């Protein structure tokens, strides 16, 4: 009895014992579906693994060194960053504009809102297949359109040249990202206290200033979440590139995810593919931390500083 | 500073009429209170003055300028919102300076005015804080400061005290009164709290159902309520109402209700007999074991319970017709339930309203009321359902 | 203290339960044998088919229904998948020790399944001698032979040849299809110049891309692999083949191969906008249904120069038997589906060549195009069986694309691919 813990510690322990049965299922699930796969991936990345999941040899960081000595991998990193930045920046700007338009009351607003959501109505693979037809050099609508409005009468082979296909795929990714982004921003805009706009109006803010001084700062938490989610989705986006170019020709439109797929499911280097996954994870983790630090600085304070 | 005038201002939202044909003049430097229960249209009226709602009909003038269709930014009015509507992402300093910045004021002048306002409202230590880091009272002062710093022609306040606790509310109310004297600016103040209205307003506009019920000084409204609504809305405890009949009697007129009968020594008008509603404020009805000579007696009542408010006490009594009415008793008196008391009043404190329309009946004009003049508002505006009658003068 | 101890015991119990769940998950996920033993049912087998077309699944449903009617009490569970997922799904099933009894698979994947110890060689237990003798001998003996054992039955056979548009040939003044690379090049250019249509087209992008290099490799006496399974596609023959493709592309008579896969070129040929295109005999079915009277012929793939033997790339898919297969039922099912009537329906549906000797004289296979392909069969060569075949496909396709886009010379690109292949294959 002499070694009784201090009252606070013992109370904490007692609390823990009380809640442990309730925590356990969540802990087990998180462990099973998060930490086990993550741990498994890390272990895979340190081994040579075939397509049947057999670990044949421990190679340490060997998978990583051979990845980074591959010029195609390094340029995939670079290309993935360009891809993500271009898609997310343009998507965010367009969606912000659309969201601001769509919360206003106007005739046919319901129609406009439904139209906006259309790209979302089909799966991305299917809509990408549609884009493949649109971009077909011989029968596609895109060349037809360009020639009928007199811009170009050439047979532009959109998906053959990386200089054409990559911007086109960025465009498609933007097109596909706009609906969910706009939807989130509309929800964010609707959450802004209307009296702030009224106070702003009385303070002399009109149009652009209302947007910059009230809308944007108030939307910042939603914008931050939208950007974070979009970066993660777009960074890992697979269907558009895979359907349209398979990362080709010769890996010149590969992003990290298509590169990973090729390593894992065409060359059957599961260890190497796991290493790519670790690199992706690391990049996104670093981005998330920096992004959260930067964009959430002060936001929680605005709500209630006790949250810190 | 400027005067404000409203001419036939209405606001409809679809089929709902929020404000109906309001005419109002606010003098330069006046403190006008818009008072009424929630949904009476007072806030909508204020928002139309601010420009946050567009009037469906009528004209709004600030100074000599018709601002009916002018953007709020260009009306030179400032408003304190019920929710304060402080910009959450701006510090107190930026909140105060924003309106000035938007108006393109030179930076140095902005700093001077922000500093001056901060000093006036004792906000100086808070300038670097965000609204979330302030207490309710502090936020309220910043909201006030944001309006003051602009030095607007008209100051609009929408229930600015309703989010404060009771103690802070009284304190802030007094601060507002002091401030208002100092600034001598035109203020239009919306509240549903009659104490705020009575203590702050130069004049009060009582609204109900989108219409103006009466305009007048606090005392005018209290002593000569224009109609039943105004009479019962103002004053705590609420005015007692007794339905009865007024008819000619030997020494003047006679009021008869179930269990009550008294005569008033006045010459009867032509319209008697008629059904009326007698209104007596509890403050003007005394309950005591014995009748006081020289007062009008309303008969006896049985005490149901007694409410002690400290410096005054009210008894709730059942009278002849079974109705419960409130009357003042000796402060702190130890009456037991079931005690029988005599109810007396003085004739000049009685109000009569038409039972059908609720409009005031000036039965007692000859008795010698302490109102020397008929208030302007009362002349202009009649009771519920009789609003159109008054337009002819 | 007693109470505390009791509570601690309960926590330990919860933790133990959690660990047990976790352990089960781990062993399932890592495919530990023993945990995933399938429930055995002596009267049922599972059959996995890839979809050749929309007719595939209905065909198998009907056939299975007929089988179940003829064999009361026996059941066949049909599973289907797209060809795109076929390889990976099969590999995953093997990893999970859940390969069906019978799988219709691509012959080129056989070595992988054999190495994974997932399939059984054909014995008379599984395929009665009487059934074995029904096949065209070359197909039964050649296509699924790996390391001296026969690992399955041919289930689909086709041959590839060069389709040419007779109308475009006439317009360009070409009297007969090219037999050599030089003739191919000059004919292609002629067609482009005279008609505006592309002279020749090949897939440089899709899953078949490596074959369009392979046709030229083989018809230049080249090979994909050495006899020891190392890369041989970077031989001088291979470099010549790839250089020729680049030369051909640079004439402008060929649509940019980086931008077109087989499925893009086929409609182009059907529309009369491509002069020559190598495809399987099943493409004739498409021309018949969608070609709107397109006048075409079929010829052997051109060779590098006169005297080099012409090789046709045969196609065969194989029916393999899973290692845990329910042999008695499998035996009955195989005997049933390899009857000429069922085979013919399947072949006609999908546009394949007949596998059974009894089918060859049937009127269904007597049209000129089919006859031409049946004639090409003797000079056909099948996909070489190499456990790293699909790695080769990816690497060769990438090498083609590198060379075609000018990122590397044909030799450098092929050498790089060969080095990568040998490293991945552990040679």
Coordinates of N, CA and C in Angstrom, one line a residue, chain B residues 77-215:
Chain B
X77 N -24.8 55.2 -43.3 CA -25.4 54.8 -42.1 C -24.5 53.7 -41.5
X78 N -24.5 53.5 -40.2 CA -23.8 52.4 -39.5 C -24.7 51.6 -38.7
X79 N -24.4 50.4 -38.6 CA -25.4 49.5 -37.9 C -24.7 48.6 -36.9
X80 N -25.3 48.4 -35.8 CA -24.8 47.5 -34.8 C -25.8 46.3 -34.8
X81 N -25.2 45.1 -35.1 CA -26.1 43.9 -35.3 C -26.3 43.2 -34.0
X82 N -27.4 42.6 -33.9 CA -27.7 41.8 -32.7 C -26.6 40.7 -32.5
X83 N -26.1 40.1 -33.6 CA -25.1 39.1 -33.4 C -23.7 39.8 -33.4
X84 N -23.7 41.1 -33.5 CA -22.5 41.9 -33.6 C -21.8 41.8 -35.0
X85 N -21.9 40.6 -35.6 CA -21.3 40.5 -37.0 C -19.9 41.1 -37.1
X86 N -19.1 40.8 -36.1 CA -17.7 41.2 -36.2 C -17.0 40.3 -37.2
X87 N -16.0 40.8 -37.9 CA -15.3 40.0 -38.9 C -14.4 39.1 -38.1
X88 N -14.7 37.7 -38.1 CA -13.9 36.8 -37.2 C -12.5 36.8 -37.5
X89 N -12.1 37.0 -38.8 CA -10.7 36.9 -39.2 C -9.9 38.2 -39.0
X90 N -10.6 39.2 -38.5 CA -9.8 40.5 -38.3 C -9.7 40.8 -36.8
X91 N -8.6 41.4 -36.5 CA -8.4 41.8 -35.1 C -9.4 43.0 -34.8
X92 N -9.5 43.3 -33.6 CA -10.4 44.4 -33.2 C -10.0 45.7 -34.0
X93 N -8.7 45.9 -34.1 CA -8.2 47.1 -34.8 C -8.7 47.1 -36.2
X94 N -8.5 45.9 -36.9 CA -8.9 45.8 -38.3 C -10.4 45.9 -38.4
X95 N -11.2 45.4 -37.5 CA -12.6 45.5 -37.5 C -13.0 46.9 -37.5
X96 N -12.4 47.7 -36.6 CA -12.7 49.1 -36.5 C -12.3 49.9 -37.8
X97 N -11.2 49.5 -38.3 CA -10.6 50.3 -39.4 C -11.2 50.0 -40.7
X98 N -11.9 48.8 -40.8 CA -12.3 48.3 -42.1 C -13.2 49.3 -42.9
X99 N -14.2 49.8 -42.2 CA -15.1 50.7 -42.9 C -14.4 52.0 -43.4
X100 N -13.4 52.4 -42.6 CA -12.7 53.6 -43.0 C -11.8 53.3 -44.2
X101 N -11.2 52.1 -44.2 CA -10.3 51.7 -45.3 C -11.1 51.7 -46.6
X102 N -12.3 51.0 -46.5 CA -13.1 50.9 -47.7 C -13.5 52.2 -48.2
X103 N -13.6 53.2 -47.4 CA -14.0 54.5 -47.9 C -12.8 55.3 -48.3
X104 N -11.6 54.7 -48.3 CA -10.4 55.3 -48.8 C -9.9 56.4 -48.0
X105 N -10.1 56.3 -46.7 CA -9.5 57.4 -45.8 C -8.0 57.2 -45.7
X106 N -7.3 58.3 -45.6 CA -5.8 58.2 -45.5 C -5.5 57.4 -44.2
X107 N -4.4 56.7 -44.3 CA -4.0 55.8 -43.2 C -3.8 56.5 -41.9
X108 N -3.2 57.6 -41.9 CA -3.0 58.3 -40.6 C -4.3 58.7 -39.9
X109 N -5.2 59.1 -40.7 CA -6.5 59.5 -40.2 C -7.2 58.3 -39.6
X110 N -7.1 57.2 -40.3 CA -7.7 56.0 -39.8 C -7.2 55.6 -38.4
X111 N -5.8 55.7 -38.3 CA -5.2 55.4 -37.1 C -5.7 56.3 -36.0
X112 N -5.8 57.6 -36.3 CA -6.3 58.5 -35.3 C -7.7 58.2 -34.8
X113 N -8.5 57.9 -35.8 CA -9.9 57.7 -35.4 C -10.1 56.4 -34.7
X114 N -9.4 55.4 -35.1 CA -9.5 54.1 -34.4 C -9.0 54.3 -33.0
X115 N -7.9 55.0 -32.8 CA -7.3 55.2 -31.5 C -8.4 56.0 -30.6
X116 N -9.0 57.0 -31.2 CA -9.9 57.8 -30.5 C -11.1 56.9 -30.0
X117 N -11.6 56.2 -31.0 CA -12.8 55.3 -30.6 C -12.4 54.3 -29.6
X118 N -11.2 53.7 -29.7 CA -10.8 52.7 -28.8 C -10.7 53.3 -27.4
X119 N -10.2 54.6 -27.4 CA -10.1 55.2 -26.0 C -11.5 55.4 -25.5
X120 N -12.4 55.9 -26.3 CA -13.8 56.2 -25.9 C -14.4 55.0 -25.3
X121 N -14.2 53.8 -25.9 CA -14.9 52.6 -25.5 C -14.0 51.7 -24.7
X122 N -12.9 52.2 -24.3 CA -11.9 51.4 -23.5 C -11.5 50.1 -24.2
X123 N -11.3 50.2 -25.5 CA -10.9 49.0 -26.2 C -9.4 48.9 -26.4
X124 N -8.7 49.9 -26.0 CA -7.2 49.9 -26.3 C -6.5 48.6 -26.0
X125 N -6.7 48.0 -24.9 CA -5.9 46.8 -24.6 C -6.3 45.6 -25.5
X126 N -7.5 45.8 -26.2 CA -8.0 44.6 -27.0 C -7.7 44.7 -28.4
X127 N -7.1 45.8 -28.9 CA -7.0 46.1 -30.3 C -6.3 44.9 -31.1
X128 N -5.4 44.2 -30.5 CA -4.7 43.2 -31.3 C -5.4 41.8 -31.2
X129 N -6.6 41.8 -30.5 CA -7.2 40.5 -30.3 C -8.2 40.2 -31.5
X130 N -8.5 38.9 -31.6 CA -9.5 38.5 -32.6 C -10.9 38.4 -31.8
X131 N -12.0 38.6 -32.5 CA -13.3 38.6 -31.8 C -13.5 37.4 -30.9
X132 N -13.0 36.2 -31.3 CA -13.2 35.0 -30.6 C -12.5 35.1 -29.2
X133 N -11.6 36.0 -29.1 CA -10.8 36.1 -27.8 C -11.4 37.1 -26.9
X134 N -12.6 37.6 -27.2 CA -13.2 38.6 -26.4 C -14.5 38.1 -25.7
X135 N -14.8 38.7 -24.6 CA -16.0 38.4 -23.9 C -17.2 39.0 -24.6
X136 N -18.4 38.6 -24.2 CA -19.6 39.1 -24.9 C -19.7 40.6 -24.8
X137 N -19.4 41.2 -23.7 CA -19.5 42.6 -23.5 C -18.5 43.3 -24.3
X138 N -17.3 42.7 -24.4 CA -16.2 43.4 -25.2 C -16.6 43.3 -26.7
X139 N -17.1 42.2 -27.1 CA -17.6 42.2 -28.5 C -18.6 43.2 -28.8
X140 N -19.5 43.4 -27.9 CA -20.5 44.4 -28.1 C -19.9 45.8 -28.2
X141 N -18.9 46.0 -27.4 CA -18.3 47.4 -27.5 C -17.6 47.5 -28.8
X142 N -17.0 46.4 -29.3 CA -16.3 46.6 -30.6 C -17.3 46.8 -31.7
X143 N -18.4 46.1 -31.6 CA -19.5 46.3 -32.6 C -19.9 47.8 -32.6
X144 N -20.1 48.3 -31.4 CA -20.5 49.7 -31.2 C -19.4 50.6 -31.8
X145 N -18.1 50.3 -31.5 CA -17.0 51.1 -32.0 C -16.9 51.1 -33.5
X146 N -17.2 50.0 -34.1 CA -17.1 49.9 -35.5 C -18.1 50.9 -36.2
X147 N -19.3 51.1 -35.5 CA -20.2 52.1 -36.0 C -19.8 53.5 -35.7
X148 N -19.3 53.7 -34.4 CA -18.9 55.0 -34.0 C -17.8 55.6 -34.8
X149 N -16.8 54.7 -35.1 CA -15.6 55.2 -35.7 C -15.9 55.8 -37.1
X150 N -16.9 55.4 -37.7 CA -17.2 55.9 -39.0 C -17.9 57.2 -39.0
X151 N -18.4 57.7 -37.8 CA -19.1 59.0 -37.7 C -20.2 59.1 -38.8
X152 N -21.1 58.2 -38.7 CA -22.1 58.1 -39.8 C -23.2 59.1 -39.6
X153 N -24.0 59.3 -40.6 CA -25.1 60.3 -40.5 C -26.2 59.7 -39.6
X154 N -26.4 58.4 -39.7 CA -27.4 57.7 -38.8 C -26.8 56.5 -38.3
X155 N -27.2 56.2 -37.0 CA -26.7 55.1 -36.3 C -27.9 54.1 -36.1
X156 N -27.7 52.9 -36.6 CA -28.8 51.9 -36.5 C -28.4 50.8 -35.5
X157 N -29.2 50.5 -34.5 CA -28.9 49.5 -33.6 C -30.0 48.4 -33.5
X158 N -29.6 47.2 -33.8 CA -30.6 46.1 -33.8 C -30.4 45.2 -32.6
X159 N -31.3 45.5 -31.6 CA -31.2 44.7 -30.3 C -29.8 44.5 -29.9
X160 N -29.0 45.5 -29.7 CA -27.6 45.3 -29.4 C -27.3 44.7 -28.1
X161 N -28.3 44.8 -27.2 CA -28.0 44.4 -25.8 C -28.6 43.0 -25.5
X162 N -29.3 42.4 -26.5 CA -30.0 41.2 -26.2 C -29.1 40.0 -25.9
X163 N -27.9 40.0 -26.3 CA -27.0 38.9 -26.1 C -26.2 39.0 -24.8
X164 N -26.5 40.0 -24.0 CA -25.7 40.3 -22.8 C -26.5 39.8 -21.6
X165 N -25.8 39.4 -20.5 CA -26.5 39.0 -19.3 C -27.1 40.3 -18.6
X166 N -28.0 40.0 -17.7 CA -28.8 41.1 -17.1 C -27.9 42.3 -16.6
X167 N -26.9 41.9 -15.9 CA -26.1 43.0 -15.2 C -25.4 43.8 -16.3
X168 N -24.8 43.1 -17.2 CA -24.0 43.8 -18.2 C -24.9 44.6 -19.1
X169 N -26.2 44.1 -19.2 CA -27.1 44.8 -20.1 C -27.4 46.2 -19.5
X170 N -27.7 46.2 -18.2 CA -27.9 47.5 -17.5 C -26.8 48.5 -17.7
X171 N -25.6 47.9 -17.4 CA -24.4 48.7 -17.5 C -24.1 49.3 -18.9
X172 N -24.3 48.4 -19.9 CA -24.1 48.8 -21.3 C -25.2 49.8 -21.7
X173 N -26.4 49.6 -21.2 CA -27.4 50.5 -21.5 C -27.1 52.0 -21.0
X174 N -26.5 52.0 -19.8 CA -26.2 53.3 -19.3 C -25.0 53.9 -20.1
X175 N -24.1 53.0 -20.5 CA -22.9 53.5 -21.3 C -23.5 54.1 -22.6
X176 N -24.4 53.4 -23.2 CA -25.0 53.8 -24.5 C -25.6 55.2 -24.3
X177 N -26.4 55.4 -23.2 CA -27.0 56.7 -23.0 C -26.0 57.8 -22.9
X178 N -24.9 57.5 -22.1 CA -23.9 58.5 -22.0 C -23.2 58.8 -23.3
X179 N -22.9 57.7 -24.0 CA -22.3 57.9 -25.3 C -23.1 58.7 -26.3
X180 N -24.3 58.4 -26.2 CA -25.3 59.0 -27.2 C -25.3 60.5 -26.9
X181 N -25.3 60.9 -25.6 CA -25.3 62.3 -25.3 C -24.0 63.0 -25.8
X182 N -23.0 62.2 -25.7 CA -21.7 62.8 -26.1 C -21.6 62.9 -27.6
X183 N -22.1 62.0 -28.3 CA -22.0 62.0 -29.8 C -23.1 62.8 -30.4
X184 N -24.2 62.9 -29.8 CA -25.4 63.7 -30.3 C -25.6 63.3 -31.7
X185 N -25.8 62.0 -32.0 CA -26.0 61.6 -33.3 C -27.4 61.0 -33.5
X186 N -28.0 61.0 -34.7 CA -29.3 60.4 -34.9 C -29.2 58.8 -34.7
X187 N -30.0 58.3 -33.8 CA -29.9 56.9 -33.6 C -31.3 56.3 -33.7
X188 N -31.4 55.1 -34.4 CA -32.6 54.4 -34.4 C -32.3 53.0 -33.8
X189 N -33.0 52.7 -32.8 CA -32.7 51.5 -31.9 C -33.9 50.6 -31.9
X190 N -33.6 49.3 -32.3 CA -34.6 48.3 -32.3 C -34.5 47.5 -31.0
X191 N -35.7 47.3 -30.3 CA -35.6 46.4 -29.1 C -37.0 45.9 -28.9
X192 N -37.1 44.8 -28.2 CA -38.4 44.3 -27.7 C -38.5 44.5 -26.2
X193 N -37.5 45.1 -25.7 CA -37.4 45.3 -24.2 C -37.9 46.7 -23.9
X194 N -39.1 46.7 -23.2 CA -39.7 48.0 -22.9 C -38.8 48.9 -22.0
X195 N -38.1 48.2 -21.1 CA -37.3 49.0 -20.2 C -36.2 49.8 -20.9
X196 N -35.5 49.1 -21.9 CA -34.6 49.8 -22.7 C -35.2 50.9 -23.5
X197 N -36.4 50.6 -24.0 CA -37.1 51.6 -24.8 C -37.4 52.8 -23.9
X198 N -38.0 52.6 -22.7 CA -38.4 53.7 -21.9 C -37.3 54.5 -21.4
X199 N -36.1 53.8 -21.1 CA -35.0 54.5 -20.5 C -34.2 55.2 -21.5
X200 N -34.2 54.8 -22.7 CA -33.2 55.4 -23.7 C -33.9 56.3 -24.7
X201 N -35.1 56.0 -25.1 CA -35.6 56.7 -26.3 C -36.1 58.1 -26.0
X202 N -35.8 59.0 -26.9 CA -36.4 60.3 -26.9 C -37.9 60.0 -27.2
X203 N -38.1 59.3 -28.3 CA -39.4 58.9 -28.6 C -39.4 57.4 -28.9
X204 N -40.6 56.8 -28.7 CA -40.7 55.3 -29.0 C -41.7 55.1 -30.1
X205 N -41.4 54.2 -31.0 CA -42.4 53.8 -32.0 C -42.8 52.4 -31.6
X206 N -44.1 52.2 -31.2 CA -44.5 50.9 -30.9 C -45.1 50.2 -32.1
X207 N -44.6 49.1 -32.5 CA -45.1 48.4 -33.7 C -45.7 47.1 -33.3
X208 N -46.7 46.7 -34.2 CA -47.3 45.4 -34.0 C -47.9 45.0 -35.4
X209 N -47.6 43.8 -35.8 CA -48.2 43.3 -37.0 C -47.8 44.1 -38.2
X210 N -46.6 44.7 -38.2 CA -46.1 45.4 -39.4 C -46.6 46.9 -39.4
X211 N -47.4 47.2 -38.4 CA -47.9 48.6 -38.4 C -47.4 49.4 -37.2
X212 N -47.4 50.7 -37.4 CA -47.0 51.5 -36.2 C -48.3 51.7 -35.4
X213 N -48.2 51.4 -34.1 CA -49.3 51.5 -33.2 C -49.4 52.9 -32.5
X214 N -48.2 53.4 -32.2 CA -48.2 54.7 -31.6 C -46.8 55.2 -31.6
X215 N -46.7 56.5 -31.7 CA -45.4 57.1 -31.6 C -45.4 58.2 -30.5

